[in-house]
PDB file of C-alpha atoms in Angstrom:
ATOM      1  CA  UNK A   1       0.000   0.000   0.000  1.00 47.00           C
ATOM      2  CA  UNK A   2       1.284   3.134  -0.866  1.00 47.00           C
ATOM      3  CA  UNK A   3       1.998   6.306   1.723  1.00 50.00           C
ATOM      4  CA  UNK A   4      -0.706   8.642  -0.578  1.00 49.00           C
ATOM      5  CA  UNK A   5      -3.692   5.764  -0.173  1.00 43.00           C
ATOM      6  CA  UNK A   6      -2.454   5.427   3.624  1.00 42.00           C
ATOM      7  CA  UNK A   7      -3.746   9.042   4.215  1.00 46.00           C
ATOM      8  CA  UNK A   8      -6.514   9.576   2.026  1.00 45.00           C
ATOM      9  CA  UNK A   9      -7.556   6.302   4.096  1.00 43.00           C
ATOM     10  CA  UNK A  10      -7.174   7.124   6.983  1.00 40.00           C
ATOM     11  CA  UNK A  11      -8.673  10.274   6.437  1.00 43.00           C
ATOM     12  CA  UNK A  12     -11.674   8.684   4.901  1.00 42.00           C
ATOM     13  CA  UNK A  13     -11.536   6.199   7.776  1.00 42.00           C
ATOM     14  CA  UNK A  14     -11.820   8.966  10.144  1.00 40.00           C
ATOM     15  CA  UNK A  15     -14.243  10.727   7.960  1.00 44.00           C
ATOM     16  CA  UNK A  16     -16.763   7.513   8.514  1.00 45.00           C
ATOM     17  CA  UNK A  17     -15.963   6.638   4.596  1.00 45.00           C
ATOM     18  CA  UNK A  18     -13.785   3.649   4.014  1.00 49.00           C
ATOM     19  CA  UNK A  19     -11.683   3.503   0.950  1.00 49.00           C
ATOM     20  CA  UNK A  20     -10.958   0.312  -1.596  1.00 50.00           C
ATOM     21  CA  UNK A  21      -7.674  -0.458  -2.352  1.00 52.00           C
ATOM     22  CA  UNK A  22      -8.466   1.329  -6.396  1.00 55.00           C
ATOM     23  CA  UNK A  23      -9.208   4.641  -4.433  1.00 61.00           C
ATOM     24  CA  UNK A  24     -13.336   4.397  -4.712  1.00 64.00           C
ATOM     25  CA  UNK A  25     -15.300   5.306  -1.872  1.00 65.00           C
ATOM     26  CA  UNK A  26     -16.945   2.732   0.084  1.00 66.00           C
ATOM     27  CA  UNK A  27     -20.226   2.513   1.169  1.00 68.00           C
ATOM     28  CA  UNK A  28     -21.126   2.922  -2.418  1.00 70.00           C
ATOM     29  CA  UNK A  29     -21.983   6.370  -3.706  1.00 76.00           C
ATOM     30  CA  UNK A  30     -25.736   6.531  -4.860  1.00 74.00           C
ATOM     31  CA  UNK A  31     -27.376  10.249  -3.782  1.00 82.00           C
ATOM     32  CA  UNK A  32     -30.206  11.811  -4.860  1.00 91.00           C
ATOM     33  CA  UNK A  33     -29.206  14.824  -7.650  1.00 93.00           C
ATOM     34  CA  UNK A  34     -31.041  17.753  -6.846  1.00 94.00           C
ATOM     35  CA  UNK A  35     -32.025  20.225  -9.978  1.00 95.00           C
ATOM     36  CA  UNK A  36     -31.487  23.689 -11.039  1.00 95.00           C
ATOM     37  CA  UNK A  37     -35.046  25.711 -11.821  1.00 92.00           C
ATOM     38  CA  UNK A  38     -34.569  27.140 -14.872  1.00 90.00           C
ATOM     39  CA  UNK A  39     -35.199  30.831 -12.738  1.00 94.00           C
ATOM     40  CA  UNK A  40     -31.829  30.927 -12.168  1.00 96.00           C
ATOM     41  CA  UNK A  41     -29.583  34.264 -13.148  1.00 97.00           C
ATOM     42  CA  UNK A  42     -25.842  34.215 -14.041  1.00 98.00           C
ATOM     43  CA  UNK A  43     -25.510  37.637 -15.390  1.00 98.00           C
ATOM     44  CA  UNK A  44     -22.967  40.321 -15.578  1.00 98.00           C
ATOM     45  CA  UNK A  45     -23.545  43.702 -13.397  1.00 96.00           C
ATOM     46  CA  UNK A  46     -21.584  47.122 -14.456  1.00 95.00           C
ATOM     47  CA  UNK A  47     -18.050  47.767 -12.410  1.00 96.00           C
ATOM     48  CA  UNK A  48     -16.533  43.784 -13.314  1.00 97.00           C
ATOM     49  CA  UNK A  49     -18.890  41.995 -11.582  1.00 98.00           C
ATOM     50  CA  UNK A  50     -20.705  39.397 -11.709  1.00 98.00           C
ATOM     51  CA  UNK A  51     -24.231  37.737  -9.724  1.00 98.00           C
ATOM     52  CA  UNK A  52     -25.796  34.517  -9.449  1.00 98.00           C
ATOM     53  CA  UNK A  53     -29.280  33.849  -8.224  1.00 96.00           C
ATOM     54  CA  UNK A  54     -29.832  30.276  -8.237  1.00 94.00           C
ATOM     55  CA  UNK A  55     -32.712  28.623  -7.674  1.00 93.00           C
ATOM     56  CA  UNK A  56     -32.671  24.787  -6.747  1.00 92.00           C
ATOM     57  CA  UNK A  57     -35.388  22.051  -6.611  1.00 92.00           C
ATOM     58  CA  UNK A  58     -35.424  18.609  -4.855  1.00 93.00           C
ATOM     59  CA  UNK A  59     -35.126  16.661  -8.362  1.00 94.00           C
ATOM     60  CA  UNK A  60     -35.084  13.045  -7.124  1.00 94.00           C
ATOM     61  CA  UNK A  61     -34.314  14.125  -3.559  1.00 92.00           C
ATOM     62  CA  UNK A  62     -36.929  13.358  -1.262  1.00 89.00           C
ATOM     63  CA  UNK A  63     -37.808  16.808   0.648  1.00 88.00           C
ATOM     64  CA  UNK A  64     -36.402  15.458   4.307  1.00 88.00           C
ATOM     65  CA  UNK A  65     -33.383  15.244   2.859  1.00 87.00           C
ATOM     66  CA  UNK A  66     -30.586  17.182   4.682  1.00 87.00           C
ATOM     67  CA  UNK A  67     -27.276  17.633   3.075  1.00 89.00           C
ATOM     68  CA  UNK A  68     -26.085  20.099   0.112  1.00 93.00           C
ATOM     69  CA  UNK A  69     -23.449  21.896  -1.323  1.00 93.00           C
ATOM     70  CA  UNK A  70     -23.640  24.982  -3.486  1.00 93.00           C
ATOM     71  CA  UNK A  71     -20.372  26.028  -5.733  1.00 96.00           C
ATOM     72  CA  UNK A  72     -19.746  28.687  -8.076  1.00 98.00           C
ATOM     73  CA  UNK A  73     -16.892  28.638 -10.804  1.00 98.00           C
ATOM     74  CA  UNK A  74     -16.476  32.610 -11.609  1.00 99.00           C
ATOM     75  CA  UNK A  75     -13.871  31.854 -14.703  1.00 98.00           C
ATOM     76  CA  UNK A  76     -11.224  33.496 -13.775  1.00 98.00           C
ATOM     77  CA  UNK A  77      -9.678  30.820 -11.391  1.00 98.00           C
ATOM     78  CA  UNK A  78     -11.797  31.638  -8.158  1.00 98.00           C
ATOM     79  CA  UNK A  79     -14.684  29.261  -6.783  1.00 98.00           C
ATOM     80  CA  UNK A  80     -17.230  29.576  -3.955  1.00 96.00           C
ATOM     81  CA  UNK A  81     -18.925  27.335  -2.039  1.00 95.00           C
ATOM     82  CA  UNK A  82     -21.438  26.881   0.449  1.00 94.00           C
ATOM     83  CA  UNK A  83     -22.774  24.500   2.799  1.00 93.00           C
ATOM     84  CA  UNK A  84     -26.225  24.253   3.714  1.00 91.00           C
ATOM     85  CA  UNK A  85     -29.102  21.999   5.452  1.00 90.00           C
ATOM     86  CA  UNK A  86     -32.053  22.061   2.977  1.00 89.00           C
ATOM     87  CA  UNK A  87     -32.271  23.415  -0.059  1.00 90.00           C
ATOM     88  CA  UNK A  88     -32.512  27.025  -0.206  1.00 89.00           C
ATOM     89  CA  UNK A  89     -32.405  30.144  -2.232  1.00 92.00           C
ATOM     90  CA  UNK A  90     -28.817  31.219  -2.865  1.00 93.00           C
ATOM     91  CA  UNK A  91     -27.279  34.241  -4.141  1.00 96.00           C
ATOM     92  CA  UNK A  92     -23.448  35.272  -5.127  1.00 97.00           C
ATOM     93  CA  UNK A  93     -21.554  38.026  -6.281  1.00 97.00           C
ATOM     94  CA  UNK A  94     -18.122  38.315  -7.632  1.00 98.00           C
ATOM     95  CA  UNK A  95     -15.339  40.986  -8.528  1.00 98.00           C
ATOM     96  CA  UNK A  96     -13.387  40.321 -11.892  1.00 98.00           C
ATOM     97  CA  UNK A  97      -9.875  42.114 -12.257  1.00 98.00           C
ATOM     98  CA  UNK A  98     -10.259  42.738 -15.611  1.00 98.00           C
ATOM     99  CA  UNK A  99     -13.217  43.034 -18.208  1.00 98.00           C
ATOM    100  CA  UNK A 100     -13.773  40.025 -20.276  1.00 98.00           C
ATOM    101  CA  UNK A 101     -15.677  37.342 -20.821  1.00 98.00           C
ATOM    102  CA  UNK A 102     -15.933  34.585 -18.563  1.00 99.00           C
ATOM    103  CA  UNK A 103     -18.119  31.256 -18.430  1.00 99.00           C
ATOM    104  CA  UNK A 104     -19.365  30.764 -15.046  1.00 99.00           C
ATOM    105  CA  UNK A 105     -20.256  27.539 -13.583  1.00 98.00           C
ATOM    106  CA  UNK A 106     -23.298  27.013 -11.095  1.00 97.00           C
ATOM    107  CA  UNK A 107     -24.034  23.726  -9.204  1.00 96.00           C
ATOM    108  CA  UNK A 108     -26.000  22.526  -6.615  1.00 94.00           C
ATOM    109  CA  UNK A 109     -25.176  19.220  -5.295  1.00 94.00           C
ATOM    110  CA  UNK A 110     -25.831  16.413  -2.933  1.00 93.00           C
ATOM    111  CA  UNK A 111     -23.174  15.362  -0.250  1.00 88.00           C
ATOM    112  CA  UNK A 112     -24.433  12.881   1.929  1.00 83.00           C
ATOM    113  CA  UNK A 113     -20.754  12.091   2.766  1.00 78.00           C
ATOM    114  CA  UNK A 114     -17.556  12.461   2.298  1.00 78.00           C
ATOM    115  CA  UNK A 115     -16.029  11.407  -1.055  1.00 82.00           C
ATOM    116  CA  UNK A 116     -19.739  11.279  -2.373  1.00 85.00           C
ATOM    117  CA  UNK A 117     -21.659  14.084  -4.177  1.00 88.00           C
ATOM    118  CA  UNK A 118     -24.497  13.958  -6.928  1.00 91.00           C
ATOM    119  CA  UNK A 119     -24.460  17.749  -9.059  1.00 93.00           C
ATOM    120  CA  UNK A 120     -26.814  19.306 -11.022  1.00 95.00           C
ATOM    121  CA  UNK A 121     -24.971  22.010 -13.081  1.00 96.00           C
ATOM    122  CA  UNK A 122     -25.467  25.173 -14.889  1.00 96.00           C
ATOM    123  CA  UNK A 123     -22.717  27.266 -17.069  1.00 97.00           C
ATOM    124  CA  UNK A 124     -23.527  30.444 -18.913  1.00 98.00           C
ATOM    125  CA  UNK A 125     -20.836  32.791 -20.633  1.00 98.00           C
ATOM    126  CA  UNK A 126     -20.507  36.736 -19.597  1.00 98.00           C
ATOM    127  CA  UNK A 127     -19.285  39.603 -20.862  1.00 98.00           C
ATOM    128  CA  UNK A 128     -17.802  41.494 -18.008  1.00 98.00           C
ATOM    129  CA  UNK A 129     -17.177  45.398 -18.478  1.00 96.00           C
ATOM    130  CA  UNK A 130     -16.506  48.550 -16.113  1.00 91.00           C
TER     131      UNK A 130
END
Protein backbone atom coordinates (compact mmCIF):
# COMPACT_ATOMS: atom_id res chain seq x y z
CA UNK A 1 0.00 0.00 0.00
CA UNK A 2 1.28 3.13 -0.87
CA UNK A 3 2.00 6.31 1.72
CA UNK A 4 -0.71 8.64 -0.58
CA UNK A 5 -3.69 5.76 -0.17
CA UNK A 6 -2.45 5.43 3.62
CA UNK A 7 -3.75 9.04 4.21
CA UNK A 8 -6.51 9.58 2.03
CA UNK A 9 -7.56 6.30 4.10
CA UNK A 10 -7.17 7.12 6.98
CA UNK A 11 -8.67 10.27 6.44
CA UNK A 12 -11.67 8.68 4.90
CA UNK A 13 -11.54 6.20 7.78
CA UNK A 14 -11.82 8.97 10.14
CA UNK A 15 -14.24 10.73 7.96
CA UNK A 16 -16.76 7.51 8.51
CA UNK A 17 -15.96 6.64 4.60
CA UNK A 18 -13.78 3.65 4.01
CA UNK A 19 -11.68 3.50 0.95
CA UNK A 20 -10.96 0.31 -1.60
CA UNK A 21 -7.67 -0.46 -2.35
CA UNK A 22 -8.47 1.33 -6.40
CA UNK A 23 -9.21 4.64 -4.43
CA UNK A 24 -13.34 4.40 -4.71
CA UNK A 25 -15.30 5.31 -1.87
CA UNK A 26 -16.94 2.73 0.08
CA UNK A 27 -20.23 2.51 1.17
CA UNK A 28 -21.13 2.92 -2.42
CA UNK A 29 -21.98 6.37 -3.71
CA UNK A 30 -25.74 6.53 -4.86
CA UNK A 31 -27.38 10.25 -3.78
CA UNK A 32 -30.21 11.81 -4.86
CA UNK A 33 -29.21 14.82 -7.65
CA UNK A 34 -31.04 17.75 -6.85
CA UNK A 35 -32.03 20.23 -9.98
CA UNK A 36 -31.49 23.69 -11.04
CA UNK A 37 -35.05 25.71 -11.82
CA UNK A 38 -34.57 27.14 -14.87
CA UNK A 39 -35.20 30.83 -12.74
CA UNK A 40 -31.83 30.93 -12.17
CA UNK A 41 -29.58 34.26 -13.15
CA UNK A 42 -25.84 34.22 -14.04
CA UNK A 43 -25.51 37.64 -15.39
CA UNK A 44 -22.97 40.32 -15.58
CA UNK A 45 -23.54 43.70 -13.40
CA UNK A 46 -21.58 47.12 -14.46
CA UNK A 47 -18.05 47.77 -12.41
CA UNK A 48 -16.53 43.78 -13.31
CA UNK A 49 -18.89 41.99 -11.58
CA UNK A 50 -20.71 39.40 -11.71
CA UNK A 51 -24.23 37.74 -9.72
CA UNK A 52 -25.80 34.52 -9.45
CA UNK A 53 -29.28 33.85 -8.22
CA UNK A 54 -29.83 30.28 -8.24
CA UNK A 55 -32.71 28.62 -7.67
CA UNK A 56 -32.67 24.79 -6.75
CA UNK A 57 -35.39 22.05 -6.61
CA UNK A 58 -35.42 18.61 -4.86
CA UNK A 59 -35.13 16.66 -8.36
CA UNK A 60 -35.08 13.05 -7.12
CA UNK A 61 -34.31 14.13 -3.56
CA UNK A 62 -36.93 13.36 -1.26
CA UNK A 63 -37.81 16.81 0.65
CA UNK A 64 -36.40 15.46 4.31
CA UNK A 65 -33.38 15.24 2.86
CA UNK A 66 -30.59 17.18 4.68
CA UNK A 67 -27.28 17.63 3.08
CA UNK A 68 -26.08 20.10 0.11
CA UNK A 69 -23.45 21.90 -1.32
CA UNK A 70 -23.64 24.98 -3.49
CA UNK A 71 -20.37 26.03 -5.73
CA UNK A 72 -19.75 28.69 -8.08
CA UNK A 73 -16.89 28.64 -10.80
CA UNK A 74 -16.48 32.61 -11.61
CA UNK A 75 -13.87 31.85 -14.70
CA UNK A 76 -11.22 33.50 -13.77
CA UNK A 77 -9.68 30.82 -11.39
CA UNK A 78 -11.80 31.64 -8.16
CA UNK A 79 -14.68 29.26 -6.78
CA UNK A 80 -17.23 29.58 -3.95
CA UNK A 81 -18.93 27.34 -2.04
CA UNK A 82 -21.44 26.88 0.45
CA UNK A 83 -22.77 24.50 2.80
CA UNK A 84 -26.22 24.25 3.71
CA UNK A 85 -29.10 22.00 5.45
CA UNK A 86 -32.05 22.06 2.98
CA UNK A 87 -32.27 23.42 -0.06
CA UNK A 88 -32.51 27.02 -0.21
CA UNK A 89 -32.41 30.14 -2.23
CA UNK A 90 -28.82 31.22 -2.86
CA UNK A 91 -27.28 34.24 -4.14
CA UNK A 92 -23.45 35.27 -5.13
CA UNK A 93 -21.55 38.03 -6.28
CA UNK A 94 -18.12 38.31 -7.63
CA UNK A 95 -15.34 40.99 -8.53
CA UNK A 96 -13.39 40.32 -11.89
CA UNK A 97 -9.87 42.11 -12.26
CA UNK A 98 -10.26 42.74 -15.61
CA UNK A 99 -13.22 43.03 -18.21
CA UNK A 100 -13.77 40.02 -20.28
CA UNK A 101 -15.68 37.34 -20.82
CA UNK A 102 -15.93 34.59 -18.56
CA UNK A 103 -18.12 31.26 -18.43
CA UNK A 104 -19.37 30.76 -15.05
CA UNK A 105 -20.26 27.54 -13.58
CA UNK A 106 -23.30 27.01 -11.10
CA UNK A 107 -24.03 23.73 -9.20
CA UNK A 108 -26.00 22.53 -6.62
CA UNK A 109 -25.18 19.22 -5.30
CA UNK A 110 -25.83 16.41 -2.93
CA UNK A 111 -23.17 15.36 -0.25
CA UNK A 112 -24.43 12.88 1.93
CA UNK A 113 -20.75 12.09 2.77
CA UNK A 114 -17.56 12.46 2.30
CA UNK A 115 -16.03 11.41 -1.05
CA UNK A 116 -19.74 11.28 -2.37
CA UNK A 117 -21.66 14.08 -4.18
CA UNK A 118 -24.50 13.96 -6.93
CA UNK A 119 -24.46 17.75 -9.06
CA UNK A 120 -26.81 19.31 -11.02
CA UNK A 121 -24.97 22.01 -13.08
CA UNK A 122 -25.47 25.17 -14.89
CA UNK A 123 -22.72 27.27 -17.07
CA UNK A 124 -23.53 30.44 -18.91
CA UNK A 125 -20.84 32.79 -20.63
CA UNK A 126 -20.51 36.74 -19.60
CA UNK A 127 -19.28 39.60 -20.86
CA UNK A 128 -17.80 41.49 -18.01
CA UNK A 129 -17.18 45.40 -18.48
CA UNK A 130 -16.51 48.55 -16.11
Amino acid sequence: MNKGFLGAAIMAVLAGVVLSQNGYCLPPCNPCTPQIDNHTVIEAVPGLRATVEIIADYGNCSVTYTGYEWQVSWGDGVRSMKNISHISPEQAQHTYQAPGTYTVTVGYCAVPHYCCESCTTLSKTIDVKN
